[in-house]
Structure formats: C-alpha cells, structure tokens
XYZ file of C-alpha atoms in Angstrom:
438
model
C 73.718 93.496 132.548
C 75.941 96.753 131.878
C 76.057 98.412 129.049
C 79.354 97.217 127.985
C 78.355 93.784 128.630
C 75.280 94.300 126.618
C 77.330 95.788 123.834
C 80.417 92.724 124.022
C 77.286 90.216 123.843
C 75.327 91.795 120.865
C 79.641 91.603 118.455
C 79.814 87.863 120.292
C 76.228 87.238 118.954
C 77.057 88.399 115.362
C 80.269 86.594 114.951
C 78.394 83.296 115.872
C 75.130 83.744 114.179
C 77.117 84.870 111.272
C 79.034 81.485 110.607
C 76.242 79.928 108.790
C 74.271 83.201 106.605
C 74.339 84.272 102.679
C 75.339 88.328 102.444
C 71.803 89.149 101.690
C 71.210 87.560 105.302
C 74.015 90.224 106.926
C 71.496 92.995 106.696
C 68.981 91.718 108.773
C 71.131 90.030 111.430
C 72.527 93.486 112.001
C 69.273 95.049 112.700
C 68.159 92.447 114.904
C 71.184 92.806 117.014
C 72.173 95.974 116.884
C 68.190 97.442 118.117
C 69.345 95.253 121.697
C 72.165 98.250 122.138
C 70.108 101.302 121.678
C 70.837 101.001 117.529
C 67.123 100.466 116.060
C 68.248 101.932 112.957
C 71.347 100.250 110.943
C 71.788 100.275 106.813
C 74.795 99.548 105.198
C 75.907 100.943 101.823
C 78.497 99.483 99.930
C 80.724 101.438 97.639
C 80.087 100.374 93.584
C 83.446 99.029 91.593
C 84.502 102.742 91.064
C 83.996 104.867 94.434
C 81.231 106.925 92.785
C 77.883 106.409 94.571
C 77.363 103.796 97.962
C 74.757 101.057 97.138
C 72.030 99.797 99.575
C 72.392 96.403 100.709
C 68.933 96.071 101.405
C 67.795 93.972 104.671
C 64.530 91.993 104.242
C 62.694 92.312 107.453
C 60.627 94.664 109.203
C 63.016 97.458 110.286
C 65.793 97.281 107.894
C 65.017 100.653 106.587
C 66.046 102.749 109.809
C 62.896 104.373 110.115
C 59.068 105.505 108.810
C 60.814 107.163 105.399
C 62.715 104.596 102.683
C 66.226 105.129 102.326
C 67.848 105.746 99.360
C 69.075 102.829 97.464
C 71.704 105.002 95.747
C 73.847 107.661 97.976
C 77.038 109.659 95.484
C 80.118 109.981 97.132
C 80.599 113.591 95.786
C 78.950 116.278 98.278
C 76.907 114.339 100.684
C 77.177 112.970 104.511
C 77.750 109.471 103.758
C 80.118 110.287 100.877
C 81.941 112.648 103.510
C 82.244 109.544 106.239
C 83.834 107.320 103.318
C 86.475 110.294 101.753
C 87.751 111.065 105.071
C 87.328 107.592 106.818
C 85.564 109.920 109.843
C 82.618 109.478 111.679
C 79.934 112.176 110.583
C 76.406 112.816 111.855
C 73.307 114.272 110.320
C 72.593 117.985 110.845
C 68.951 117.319 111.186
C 66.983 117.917 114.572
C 65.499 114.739 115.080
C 67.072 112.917 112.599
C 69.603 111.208 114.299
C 72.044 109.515 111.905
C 75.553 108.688 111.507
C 77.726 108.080 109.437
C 80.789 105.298 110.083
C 83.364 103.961 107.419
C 83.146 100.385 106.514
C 86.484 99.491 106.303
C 88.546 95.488 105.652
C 91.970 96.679 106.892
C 92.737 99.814 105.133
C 90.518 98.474 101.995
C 87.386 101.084 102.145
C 84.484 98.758 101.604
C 81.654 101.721 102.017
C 79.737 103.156 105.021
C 77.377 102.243 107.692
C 74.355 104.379 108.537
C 72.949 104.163 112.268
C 69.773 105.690 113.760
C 69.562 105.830 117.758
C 66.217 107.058 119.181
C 65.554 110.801 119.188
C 67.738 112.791 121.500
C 70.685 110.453 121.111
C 73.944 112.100 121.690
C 77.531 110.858 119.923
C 80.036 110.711 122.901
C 82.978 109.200 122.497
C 81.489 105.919 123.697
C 78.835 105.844 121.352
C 81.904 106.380 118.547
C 83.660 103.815 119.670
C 80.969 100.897 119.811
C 79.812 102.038 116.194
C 83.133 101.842 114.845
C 83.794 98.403 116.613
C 80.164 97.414 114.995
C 81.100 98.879 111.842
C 84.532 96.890 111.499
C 82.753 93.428 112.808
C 80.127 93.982 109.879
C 83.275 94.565 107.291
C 84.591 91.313 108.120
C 81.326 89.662 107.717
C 81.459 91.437 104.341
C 84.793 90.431 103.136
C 84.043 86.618 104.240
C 80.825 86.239 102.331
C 81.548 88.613 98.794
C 83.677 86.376 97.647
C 80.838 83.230 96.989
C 77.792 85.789 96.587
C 76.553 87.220 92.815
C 74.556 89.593 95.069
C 77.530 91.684 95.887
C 78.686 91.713 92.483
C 75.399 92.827 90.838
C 74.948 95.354 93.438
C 78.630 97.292 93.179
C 78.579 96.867 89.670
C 76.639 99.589 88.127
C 77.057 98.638 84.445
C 78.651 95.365 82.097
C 81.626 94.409 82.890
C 83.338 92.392 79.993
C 85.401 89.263 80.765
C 89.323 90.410 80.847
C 87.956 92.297 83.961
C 85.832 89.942 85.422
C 88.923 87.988 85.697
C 91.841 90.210 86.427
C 89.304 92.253 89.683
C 88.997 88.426 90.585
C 92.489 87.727 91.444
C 93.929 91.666 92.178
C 94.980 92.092 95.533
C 92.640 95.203 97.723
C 93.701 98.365 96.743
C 95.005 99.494 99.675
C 96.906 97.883 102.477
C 99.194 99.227 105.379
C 101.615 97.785 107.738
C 103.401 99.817 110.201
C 105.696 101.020 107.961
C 104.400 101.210 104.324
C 101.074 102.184 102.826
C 100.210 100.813 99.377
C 97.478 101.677 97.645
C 96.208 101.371 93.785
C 93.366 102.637 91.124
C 92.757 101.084 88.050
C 90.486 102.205 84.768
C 88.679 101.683 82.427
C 87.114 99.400 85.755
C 84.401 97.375 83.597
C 86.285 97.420 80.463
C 89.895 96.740 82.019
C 91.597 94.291 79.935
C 95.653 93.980 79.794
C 96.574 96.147 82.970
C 97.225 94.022 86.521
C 98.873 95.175 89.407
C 100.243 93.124 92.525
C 101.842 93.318 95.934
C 102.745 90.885 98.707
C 104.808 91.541 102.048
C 107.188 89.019 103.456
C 108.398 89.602 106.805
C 110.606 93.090 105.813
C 110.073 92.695 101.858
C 107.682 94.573 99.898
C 107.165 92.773 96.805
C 105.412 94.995 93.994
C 104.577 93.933 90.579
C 102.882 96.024 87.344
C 102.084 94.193 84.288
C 100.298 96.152 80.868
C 99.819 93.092 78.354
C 99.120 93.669 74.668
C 95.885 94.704 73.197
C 92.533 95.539 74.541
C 90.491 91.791 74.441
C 89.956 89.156 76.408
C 93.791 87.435 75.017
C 95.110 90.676 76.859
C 93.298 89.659 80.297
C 94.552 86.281 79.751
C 98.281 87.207 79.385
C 98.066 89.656 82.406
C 96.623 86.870 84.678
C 99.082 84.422 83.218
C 101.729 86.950 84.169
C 100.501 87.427 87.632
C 100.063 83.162 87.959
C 103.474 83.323 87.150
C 104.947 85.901 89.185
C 103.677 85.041 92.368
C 104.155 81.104 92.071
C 108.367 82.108 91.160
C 108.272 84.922 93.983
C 106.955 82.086 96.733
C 109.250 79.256 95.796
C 112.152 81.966 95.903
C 112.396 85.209 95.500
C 114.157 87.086 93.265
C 113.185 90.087 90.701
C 115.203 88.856 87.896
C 114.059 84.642 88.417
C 110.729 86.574 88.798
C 110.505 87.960 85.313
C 112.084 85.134 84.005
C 109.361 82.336 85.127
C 107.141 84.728 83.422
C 109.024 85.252 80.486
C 108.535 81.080 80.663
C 105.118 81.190 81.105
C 104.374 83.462 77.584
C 106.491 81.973 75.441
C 105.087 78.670 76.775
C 101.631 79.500 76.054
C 101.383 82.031 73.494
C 104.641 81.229 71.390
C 105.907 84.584 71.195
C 102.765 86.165 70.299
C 101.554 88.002 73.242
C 103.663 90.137 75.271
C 103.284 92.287 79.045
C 105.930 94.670 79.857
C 106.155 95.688 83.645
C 107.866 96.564 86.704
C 108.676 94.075 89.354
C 110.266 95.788 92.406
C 111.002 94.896 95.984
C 111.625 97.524 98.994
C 113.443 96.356 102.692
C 110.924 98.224 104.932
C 113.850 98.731 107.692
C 116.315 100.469 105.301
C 114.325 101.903 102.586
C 116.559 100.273 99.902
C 114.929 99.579 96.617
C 115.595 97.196 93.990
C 113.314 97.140 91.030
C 113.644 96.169 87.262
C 111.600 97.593 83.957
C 110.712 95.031 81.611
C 109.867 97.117 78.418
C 107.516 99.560 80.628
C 107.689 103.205 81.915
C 110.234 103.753 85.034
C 108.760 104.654 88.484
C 108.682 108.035 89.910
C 109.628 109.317 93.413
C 107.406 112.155 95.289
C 109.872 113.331 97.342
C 109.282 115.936 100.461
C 105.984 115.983 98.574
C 106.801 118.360 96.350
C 109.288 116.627 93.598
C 109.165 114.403 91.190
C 112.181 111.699 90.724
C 111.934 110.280 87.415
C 114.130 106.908 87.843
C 116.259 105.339 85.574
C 116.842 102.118 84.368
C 118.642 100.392 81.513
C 115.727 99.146 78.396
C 114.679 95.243 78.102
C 112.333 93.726 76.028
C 109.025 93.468 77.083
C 108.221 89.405 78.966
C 107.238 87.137 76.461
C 109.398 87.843 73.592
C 111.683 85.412 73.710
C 114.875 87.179 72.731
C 117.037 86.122 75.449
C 118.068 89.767 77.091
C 118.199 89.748 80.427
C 116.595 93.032 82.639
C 118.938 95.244 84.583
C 118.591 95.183 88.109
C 118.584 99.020 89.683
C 118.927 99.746 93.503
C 117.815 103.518 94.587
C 118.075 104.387 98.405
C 114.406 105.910 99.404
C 114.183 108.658 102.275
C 111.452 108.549 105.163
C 108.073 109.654 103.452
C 108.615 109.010 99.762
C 106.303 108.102 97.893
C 106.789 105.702 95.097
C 104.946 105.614 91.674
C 104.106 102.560 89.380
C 101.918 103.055 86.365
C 101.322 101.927 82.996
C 101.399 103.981 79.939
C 97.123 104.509 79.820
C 97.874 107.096 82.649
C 100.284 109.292 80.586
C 100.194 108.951 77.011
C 96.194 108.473 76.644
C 95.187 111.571 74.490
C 91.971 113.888 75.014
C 89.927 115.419 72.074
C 92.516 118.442 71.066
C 95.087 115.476 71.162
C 97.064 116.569 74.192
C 98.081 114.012 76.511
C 97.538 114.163 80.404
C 100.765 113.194 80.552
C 103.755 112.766 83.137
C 103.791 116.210 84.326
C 99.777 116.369 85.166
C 99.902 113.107 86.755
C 102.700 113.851 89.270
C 101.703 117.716 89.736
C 98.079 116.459 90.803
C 99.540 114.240 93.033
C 101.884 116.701 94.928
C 99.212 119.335 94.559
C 96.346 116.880 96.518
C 99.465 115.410 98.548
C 99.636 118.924 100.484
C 95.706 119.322 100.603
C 96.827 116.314 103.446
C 93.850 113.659 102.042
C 94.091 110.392 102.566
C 96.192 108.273 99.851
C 93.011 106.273 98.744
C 91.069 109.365 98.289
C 93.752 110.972 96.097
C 94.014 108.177 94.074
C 90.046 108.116 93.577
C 90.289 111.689 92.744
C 92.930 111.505 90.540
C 91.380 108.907 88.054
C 88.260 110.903 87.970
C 90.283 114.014 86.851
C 91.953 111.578 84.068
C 88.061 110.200 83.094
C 87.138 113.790 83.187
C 90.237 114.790 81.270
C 89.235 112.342 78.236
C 85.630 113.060 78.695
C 84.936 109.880 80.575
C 86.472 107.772 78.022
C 89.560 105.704 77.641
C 91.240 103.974 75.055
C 93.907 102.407 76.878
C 94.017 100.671 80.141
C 94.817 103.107 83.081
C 96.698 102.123 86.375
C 98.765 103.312 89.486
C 100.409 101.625 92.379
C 101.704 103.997 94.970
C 103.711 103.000 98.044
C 104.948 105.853 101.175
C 107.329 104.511 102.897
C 107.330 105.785 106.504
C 111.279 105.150 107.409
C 112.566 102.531 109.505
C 110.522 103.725 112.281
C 106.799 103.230 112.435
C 104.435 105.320 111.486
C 102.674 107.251 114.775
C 99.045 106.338 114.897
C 97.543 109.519 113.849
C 99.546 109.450 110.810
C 98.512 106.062 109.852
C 94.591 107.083 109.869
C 95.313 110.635 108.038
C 97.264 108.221 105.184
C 94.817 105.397 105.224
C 91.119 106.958 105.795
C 90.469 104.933 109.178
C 88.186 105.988 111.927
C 89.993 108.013 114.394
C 92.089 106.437 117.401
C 91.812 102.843 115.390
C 95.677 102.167 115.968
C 98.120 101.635 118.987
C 100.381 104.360 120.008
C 103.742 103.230 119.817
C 106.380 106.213 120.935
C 108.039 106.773 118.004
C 108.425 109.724 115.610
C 106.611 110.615 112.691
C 108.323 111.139 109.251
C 108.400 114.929 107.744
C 104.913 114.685 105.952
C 101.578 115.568 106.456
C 100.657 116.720 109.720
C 98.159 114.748 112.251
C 94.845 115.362 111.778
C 93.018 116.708 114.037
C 91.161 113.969 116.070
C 87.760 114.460 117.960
C-alpha cells in the first residue's frame, strides 16, 4: 500500500471507529492510528475557557505520552511553541535535535479548539507533505472533539480551570463559537468575567446573504441576570426564524420579559443585520451603547442612533431602525458597557478611546482577529488588576466587500493552518497584507 493510501485508510479508520467512543476514548484511538503513518507520538491539548494555558487530554494506554519523558499536563499560551501554533494558527516545530515535535492548530471551522502535538521518529523531516497530512489529522480529531464535548463532563472539568457559577454555566451553554467565517464576513467574540459571566450574551446566525447579530447586557450580576439574557436570546432567535425582522425581533423579546418577569428585569442590546453582497447595515439600540466602525483600520466611527428603552420595560416606545452603508474591510464593533465604563483602582475607566485605539493599534500588527480579541481582554483584566465588576463583551464582524475574501487573507484573519482554503480569483480588500505562507 502507498503512502497516501496508508494515510486515507488510517482518517477512514478514525471516522468509523470514532462513531461509538466517550472523549476520554479520542486520545487513545489517535495514538493507535496515527503510529500506522509514521506518527508514534500524538497528544492533544485543549485550550481552557479563557485561551490562557492548553490542557492535556490525557490518553490511557501505553504510548499516549509521545515518548520516554511525561508531558506536561499544563502548556501557557504566552511565550511557548504550542502557545505559538495556537496564536498564529501555524504549524511550528521544536528546535530540539532529536526532539522531533510539532506543533498543529486544532481548529472546528474558524473556532480555535487548542493544538495537537506530534512526534515522528528521530530524523523526521516536515515537508510539505508531512504538513499537510498533520493538518488533515489535526482537523479530523477537531471534529471528533466538537461531536463528543457537548455530552462529556470530562471536557468541561478539564478547560475549566476554576468555579464557574450558574448564569455562566448556562449562557457558555447556548452562545454560539466565537468565531466563524464565510467567504465574505469574519465574526468573532470575547466575553469576561468567563466563570463569573452573568447578564452579558451575544449571538449571530447567517441566512443565505443575511448576517444576523444580536448583543444583550441584562440587569444585575446573579443568576436572575443569566436567566433574562437566555430568555432574551430564546426569544430572539425563535422571532428571527419564523420571520425576520430587527424591530418584530426586539419586540418578541420585549414579549418574552414582560411575560415572565412583569416589568422587573430588563436587557438592553443591539440587534443588527448586514446584506453580505452590498455591505448595507441595518441595526437598532435598545437602551445600549451604539456600535463602532474601524475603518481603513485606523478610525473609529462612532454610530448613531435615536434612544429606546431598554427590552422588558413595557413602555410601549418603539426602537428606531438605522441603515449605515459599510465599505470593503470594515470592521464592526458590538459591546456592552463592562468594556468601557468598568473603572480601575485610580478610578479611570478603560474606556471608548482605549478599546478602539488597541484595536487599530493590534489591527496593523496584522494578527489574526481571534488573537486580538484574546489579547485585548487580557489588557482590560490586566487594566482592572484581573478583576471585574461588570460583565465584559465584544462582537466584531470585517466585512470583506461583495467579493470574497482571497484565501490567504482568510487564514491571516481567522488563525487557520496555511493553504486550508480554495483559491478563488478574486481581489482582496485594502487590509492587511497576506501572510507569508511556507
């Protein structure tokens, strides 16, 4: 058998041995199969709830651990190899003669689950080959991820490195992933205080040419808070798939409070959708801070919209709706009030100015979105001295322009392995550069 037959056997082997396994079983099955390709060695390390360190999921059989030494259960993200591989979404290898390691995001889409760590025998070289079957292993072991998490306590203990209370047990439970890309549109979001989350949700959904895009902040800081924000989000998607609208939107949820709560718990927010083939906008604030623009990546559009009283109120004042026409590589900013107003020790806030100047500032540094985001809400933890009071969260969308993105562009924005996309002929907007590619 060839070696590409050998290595099209060992995926077609995973995908049906993994129909039937538990997540803790993944580890193992990976190691079994992946030795048969000249990959003795394989670990995977899953990124905890806040993209600071990459957890071992440990395998249980001889072999798991990649070699005579243990590997570390615990890997940071901040200056190391593996951290490097899931920043930049590029494969990276160990500078150590005879230590032959790699390095390979572990990606669901554009979602960055963590990293995969691979072993050959000694003398192993990384052609372009070797890249490409380790990235195709890599993204057949994400899926196998994604399709057990969701029924395994295993995961959960394992990225969670300390309590989580119940608002955001349940509001993590029903969020969509924090990043997704089409061909047009990158969306990606952060959200803190991650265990103690309580009143902030975000949402999107795309529907054929429609972005849909939704931002609640319910009151307080308890578990009532987590309940109006999921109620909210109930709400708002059940009204946007029976038929859209911004304005029926906010008014099913509007329904759904005042139904439940009587008047006594409020969200404000910002529902908004964008037509992916003309870039036109149409958005609403409900009681909550208006959106920003980065335009040309170096200014910040502060947009406007008539006032309305927060969802749930009950006073029977409609929102505006507001149409703004984007340009090819804006990038759009919804966030809630814990990003801006929350105060640090001296009692300065971060406030609007920080938030968008860190974002131009790391926009022209050319990282990918998720990493910027990641970096931005550890400058805001650091900037409060790892404490919040309020709820902290941001939803940013780039839209391309009616034409797609090129491929290049797509894996500089997102953090994907290199040469992961087709390569239609089209143009790229005025943004970041392509990366170089190896």
């Amino acid at each position: 058998m060839s070696s590409a037959a050998a290595r099209a056997r060992m995926l077609g082997d995973l995908i049906t041995a993994s129909h039937v396994i538990t997540l803790e079983q993944v580890p193992d099955l990976v190691v079994k199969h992946a030795a048969k390709v000249g990959w003795p060695g394989v670990l995977i390390y899953l990124a905890d709830l806040q993209q600071e360190v990459l957890c071992l999921l440990a395998g249980q059989g001889p072999g798991a651990g990649g070699g005579a030494d243990p590997p570390p259960d615990v890997v940071r993200v901040e200056g190391t190899l593996a951290g490097r591989a899931f920043q930049t979404g590029g494969i990276v290898g160990s500078p150590t003669p005879g230590a032959e390691h790699w390095w390979v995001p572990l990606l669901d889409g554009t979602e960055r689950l963590g990293v995969l760590r691979a072993s050959g025998p000694p003398g192993t070289e990384m052609d372009s080959q070797a890249a490409q079957d380790l990235r195709n292993l890599a993204g057949l072991i994400a899926l196998m991820i994604v399709s057990k998490r969701g029924a395994s306590d295993t995961y959960a203990r394992l990225v969670r490195r300390r309590r989580m209370n119940v608002a955001a047990e349940m509001e993590w439970r029903i969020m969509p992933p924090r990043t997704f890309a089409t061909d047009r549109v990158l969306v990606s979001a952060v959200m803190e205080p991650a265990y103690q989350v309580s009143g902030d949700v975000f949402d999107y959904a795309i529907a054929g040419e429609t972005v849909h895009l939704a931002l609640f902040d319910a009151m307080g800081h308890d578990t009532a808070a987590g309940l109006t924000a999921n109620l909210a989000v109930a709400a708002s998607r059940n009204r946007r798939r029976q038929s859209p609208g911004i304005l029926q939107i906010a008014e099913a949820v509007e329904h759904a409070l005042v139904e439940q709560f009587g008047c006594s718990r409020y969200a404000t927010g910002i529902l908004a959708e964008l037509h992916t083939g003309t870039g036109l906008l149409t958005w609403t604030s409900v009681g909550h801070p208006t959106p920003v623009i980065i335009r040309k990546g170096r200014t910040a559009l502060s947009l406007t919209c008539p006032p309305a009283p927060p969802m749930g109120t009950d006073l029977g004042l409609p929102p505006t709706v507001v149409r703004e026409q984007l340009e090819p590589g804006d990038r759009l900013l919804l966030y809630t009030d814990g990003i801006t107003e929350a105060r640090n020790q001296e009692g300065q806030e971060f406030g609007l100015a920080g938030f968008t100047d860190f974002l131009i500032q790391h926009h022209a540094d050319g990282l990918p979105v998720p990493e910027t985001l990641r970096r931005l809400i550890r400058r805001h933890l650091a900037y409060h001295d790892g404490r919040l009071d309020d709820d902290a969260t941001v939803l940013l969308l780039e839209w391309n322009g009616p034409t797609p993105y090129r491929p290049a562009r797509v894996e500089a924005l997102a953090g994907l392995p290199e040469h992961t996309t087709e390569d239609p002929p089209l143009a790229t907007p005025w943004s970041t550069p392509d990366r170089d590619v190896l």
